[in-house]
Coordinates of C-alpha atoms in Angstrom, one line a residue:
X66 CA 27.2 -8.1 -0.8
X67 CA 29.2 -11.3 -0.9
X68 CA 27.6 -14.5 -2.3
X69 CA 27.6 -16.0 1.2
X70 CA 25.8 -13.1 2.8
X71 CA 22.5 -15.0 2.8
X72 CA 23.9 -18.1 4.5
X73 CA 23.8 -18.9 8.1
X74 CA 27.0 -18.5 10.0
X75 CA 28.0 -19.8 13.5
X76 CA 30.3 -17.8 15.8
X77 CA 31.7 -18.6 19.2
X78 CA 30.9 -16.3 22.1
X79 CA 31.2 -16.2 25.9
X80 CA 28.4 -15.3 28.3
X81 CA 29.1 -12.2 30.2
X82 CA 25.8 -11.8 32.0
X83 CA 22.2 -12.8 31.9
X84 CA 19.3 -10.6 32.8
X85 CA 15.9 -12.1 33.6
X86 CA 13.0 -9.9 34.6
X87 CA 9.5 -11.4 34.5
X88 CA 7.6 -9.5 37.2
X89 CA 4.3 -8.1 36.1
X90 CA 4.3 -6.3 32.8
X91 CA 8.0 -5.6 32.9
X92 CA 9.6 -8.6 31.1
X93 CA 13.2 -8.6 30.0
X94 CA 15.2 -11.5 28.8
X95 CA 18.7 -10.3 27.9
X96 CA 21.9 -12.2 27.1
X97 CA 25.2 -10.2 27.2
X98 CA 28.0 -11.7 25.2
X99 CA 31.7 -11.3 24.6
X100 CA 33.1 -12.2 21.2
X101 CA 34.5 -11.0 17.9
X102 CA 32.2 -9.3 15.4
X103 CA 29.6 -10.0 14.3
X104 CA 28.8 -11.4 17.8
X105 CA 26.5 -8.8 19.4
X106 CA 27.2 -7.3 22.8
X107 CA 23.6 -7.9 23.9
X108 CA 21.0 -10.3 22.5
X109 CA 17.4 -10.0 23.5
X110 CA 15.3 -13.2 23.8
X111 CA 11.6 -13.8 24.0
X112 CA 11.7 -16.1 27.1
X113 CA 14.0 -17.6 29.7
X114 CA 13.4 -21.1 28.4
X115 CA 14.8 -23.3 27.2
X116 CA 18.4 -22.0 27.4
X117 CA 18.7 -18.6 29.0
X118 CA 17.8 -19.7 32.5
X119 CA 20.6 -22.3 32.5
X120 CA 23.4 -20.0 31.3
X121 CA 26.0 -18.7 33.6
X122 CA 28.8 -16.2 33.3
X123 CA 31.8 -17.7 31.4
X124 CA 29.8 -20.3 29.5
X125 CA 30.8 -20.9 25.9
X126 CA 27.9 -20.6 23.5
X127 CA 27.5 -20.5 19.7
X128 CA 25.4 -17.8 18.1
X129 CA 23.8 -18.1 14.6
X130 CA 24.1 -15.1 12.4
X131 CA 22.2 -14.3 9.2
X132 CA 23.2 -11.1 7.5
X133 CA 23.1 -8.5 10.4
X134 CA 20.7 -10.6 12.5
X135 CA 21.7 -12.9 15.4
X136 CA 18.8 -15.3 15.1
X137 CA 19.7 -17.9 17.8
X138 CA 22.1 -19.0 20.6
X139 CA 23.1 -22.6 21.2
X140 CA 24.8 -24.5 24.0
X141 CA 25.3 -28.3 24.3
X142 CA 22.8 -29.0 21.6
X143 CA 20.1 -26.7 23.1
X144 CA 19.0 -23.8 20.9
X145 CA 16.9 -20.8 21.7
X146 CA 15.8 -18.3 19.1
X147 CA 16.3 -14.6 19.7
X148 CA 14.1 -11.6 19.1
X149 CA 16.6 -10.3 16.5
X150 CA 14.7 -11.9 13.6
X151 CA 14.2 -10.6 10.0
X152 CA 10.5 -10.2 10.6
X153 CA 10.9 -6.5 11.0
X154 CA 13.1 -5.9 8.0
X155 CA 13.9 -2.3 7.4
X156 CA 13.0 -2.8 3.7
X157 CA 9.4 -3.8 4.7
X158 CA 9.2 -0.9 7.1
X159 CA 10.4 1.5 4.4
X160 CA 7.8 0.2 1.9
X161 CA 5.1 0.6 4.6
X162 CA 6.2 4.1 5.3
X163 CA 6.0 5.0 1.6
X164 CA 2.4 3.6 1.5
X165 CA 1.4 5.7 4.5
X166 CA 3.0 8.7 2.9
X167 CA 1.1 8.3 -0.3
X168 CA -2.3 7.5 1.3
X169 CA -1.9 10.3 3.8
X170 CA -1.0 12.8 1.1
X171 CA -4.0 11.8 -1.0
X172 CA -6.3 12.0 2.1
X173 CA -5.2 15.5 2.8
X174 CA -5.7 16.6 -0.9
X175 CA -9.1 14.9 -1.1
X176 CA -10.2 16.6 2.2
X177 CA -9.2 20.0 1.0
X178 CA -11.0 19.5 -2.3
X179 CA -14.1 18.3 -0.6
X180 CA -14.2 21.4 1.6
X181 CA -13.7 23.8 -1.4
X182 CA -16.4 22.1 -3.4
X183 CA -18.9 21.5 -0.6
X184 CA -21.4 23.9 -2.0
X185 CA -21.3 22.3 -5.4
X186 CA -21.9 18.9 -3.9
X187 CA -19.4 17.3 -6.3
X188 CA -15.7 16.7 -6.5
X189 CA -13.4 17.6 -9.4
X190 CA -12.2 14.8 -11.6
X191 CA -8.7 15.2 -10.4
X192 CA -9.7 13.7 -7.1
X193 CA -10.5 10.3 -8.7
X194 CA -7.4 10.5 -10.9
X195 CA -5.1 11.1 -7.9
X196 CA -6.9 8.3 -6.1
X197 CA -6.0 5.9 -8.8
X198 CA -2.4 7.2 -8.8
X199 CA -2.3 6.6 -5.0
X200 CA -3.3 3.0 -5.5
X201 CA -0.6 2.6 -8.1
X202 CA 2.0 4.1 -5.7
X203 CA 1.0 1.6 -3.0
X204 CA 1.3 -1.3 -5.5
X205 CA 4.7 0.0 -6.6
X206 CA 6.1 -0.1 -3.1
X207 CA 5.7 -3.9 -3.0
X208 CA 8.2 -4.8 -5.8
X209 CA 10.5 -2.0 -4.5
X210 CA 10.6 -3.6 -1.1
X211 CA 11.2 -7.1 -2.5
X212 CA 14.1 -5.9 -4.7
X213 CA 15.6 -3.8 -2.0
X214 CA 15.6 -6.8 0.3
X215 CA 16.9 -9.3 -2.2
X216 CA 19.7 -7.0 -3.5
X217 CA 20.7 -5.8 0.0
X218 CA 20.4 -2.2 -0.9
X219 CA 18.2 -1.5 2.1
X220 CA 15.8 1.4 2.6
X221 CA 17.7 3.6 0.2
X222 CA 17.3 1.1 -2.6
X223 CA 13.6 0.8 -1.8
X224 CA 13.0 4.5 -2.0
X225 CA 15.0 4.9 -5.2
X226 CA 13.2 2.1 -7.0
X227 CA 9.8 3.3 -5.8
X228 CA 10.5 6.8 -7.2
X229 CA 11.6 5.2 -10.5
X230 CA 8.4 3.1 -10.7
X231 CA 6.1 6.0 -10.0
X232 CA 6.2 7.7 -13.4
X233 CA 5.6 4.3 -15.1
X234 CA 2.6 3.5 -12.8
X235 CA 1.1 6.9 -13.3
X236 CA 1.5 6.6 -17.1
X237 CA -0.4 3.3 -17.1
X238 CA -3.2 4.9 -14.9
X239 CA -3.5 7.9 -17.3
X240 CA -3.8 5.6 -20.3
X241 CA -6.6 3.6 -18.6
X242 CA -8.4 6.8 -17.8
X243 CA -8.2 8.0 -21.4
X244 CA -9.5 4.8 -22.9
X245 CA -12.3 4.5 -20.4
X246 CA -15.5 6.0 -21.7
X247 CA -16.8 8.9 -19.7
X248 CA -20.3 9.9 -19.0
X249 CA -20.1 12.6 -21.7
X250 CA -19.4 10.1 -24.4
X251 CA -22.8 8.4 -24.2
X252 CA -25.5 9.4 -26.6
X253 CA -28.3 11.3 -25.0
X254 CA -31.5 9.4 -24.6
X255 CA -34.2 10.5 -27.1
X256 CA -36.6 13.1 -25.7
X257 CA -40.2 12.2 -25.6
X258 CA -41.3 15.8 -25.5
X259 CA -41.7 16.1 -29.2
X260 CA -43.7 12.8 -29.5
X261 CA -46.0 13.9 -26.7
X262 CA -46.6 17.3 -28.4
X263 CA -47.4 15.6 -31.7
X264 CA -50.0 13.3 -30.2
X265 CA -51.6 16.2 -28.4
X266 CA -51.9 18.2 -31.6
X267 CA -53.4 15.2 -33.4
X268 CA -56.1 14.9 -30.7
X269 CA -56.9 18.6 -30.9
X270 CA -57.1 18.6 -34.7
X271 CA -54.1 20.9 -35.0
X272 CA -51.3 20.5 -37.6
X273 CA -48.8 18.0 -36.4
X274 CA -46.2 18.1 -39.2
X275 CA -43.7 20.8 -39.1
X276 CA -44.1 23.2 -42.0
X277 CA -47.6 22.0 -42.9
X278 CA -50.8 24.0 -42.4
X279 CA -54.2 22.4 -42.5
X280 CA -57.0 24.6 -43.8
X281 CA -60.7 23.9 -43.4
X282 CA -62.3 22.5 -46.6
X283 CA -64.1 25.0 -48.8
X284 CA -67.4 24.7 -50.7
X285 CA -67.8 21.4 -52.4
X286 CA -65.2 19.7 -50.3
X287 CA -62.4 21.7 -51.7

């Protein structure tokens, strides 16, 4: 992209036709233009005011262009914004699509795992691991979308950068899982069974020390 690609540019155009339909739910505000590229042949607006309703065929107007978007049209100092705004950037849509793909894939995997282990009433540890990986994949789509937008590489750049970030994100997730103590690393709580048995033997006059046998005293207290 050229250094001036992110700047606003003004281009002259001529009105070819205006279409205004605002009956019921069918609303259409369309401005048809003639001009050299990048002037669009048709420009959709959100309303008929403040400019569209006053335009006639043959009127000279000025359109404002940013990248591939025609953001506004102006005539005699009156400007009306168009519906062709960067709010629905393809980079953002691509990042959102990648998020839905990751979440949908994990949902299908977790559902199948839940059905297979329904009798055991537990899920394998891989379900939790892939859940964390899915969260990492969603987070990776954010910088991918921003870089794709800033560099102008578009959806292709977003997807390539996202695929590049996935191994790094998953490696971080696996390291956190390894260093996180699991339930098997805890020391088992001391059992009270032996203590209870010892006290019962004491009350019954039975030997309570392992390996020791108590004999009744002989004649003379021996």
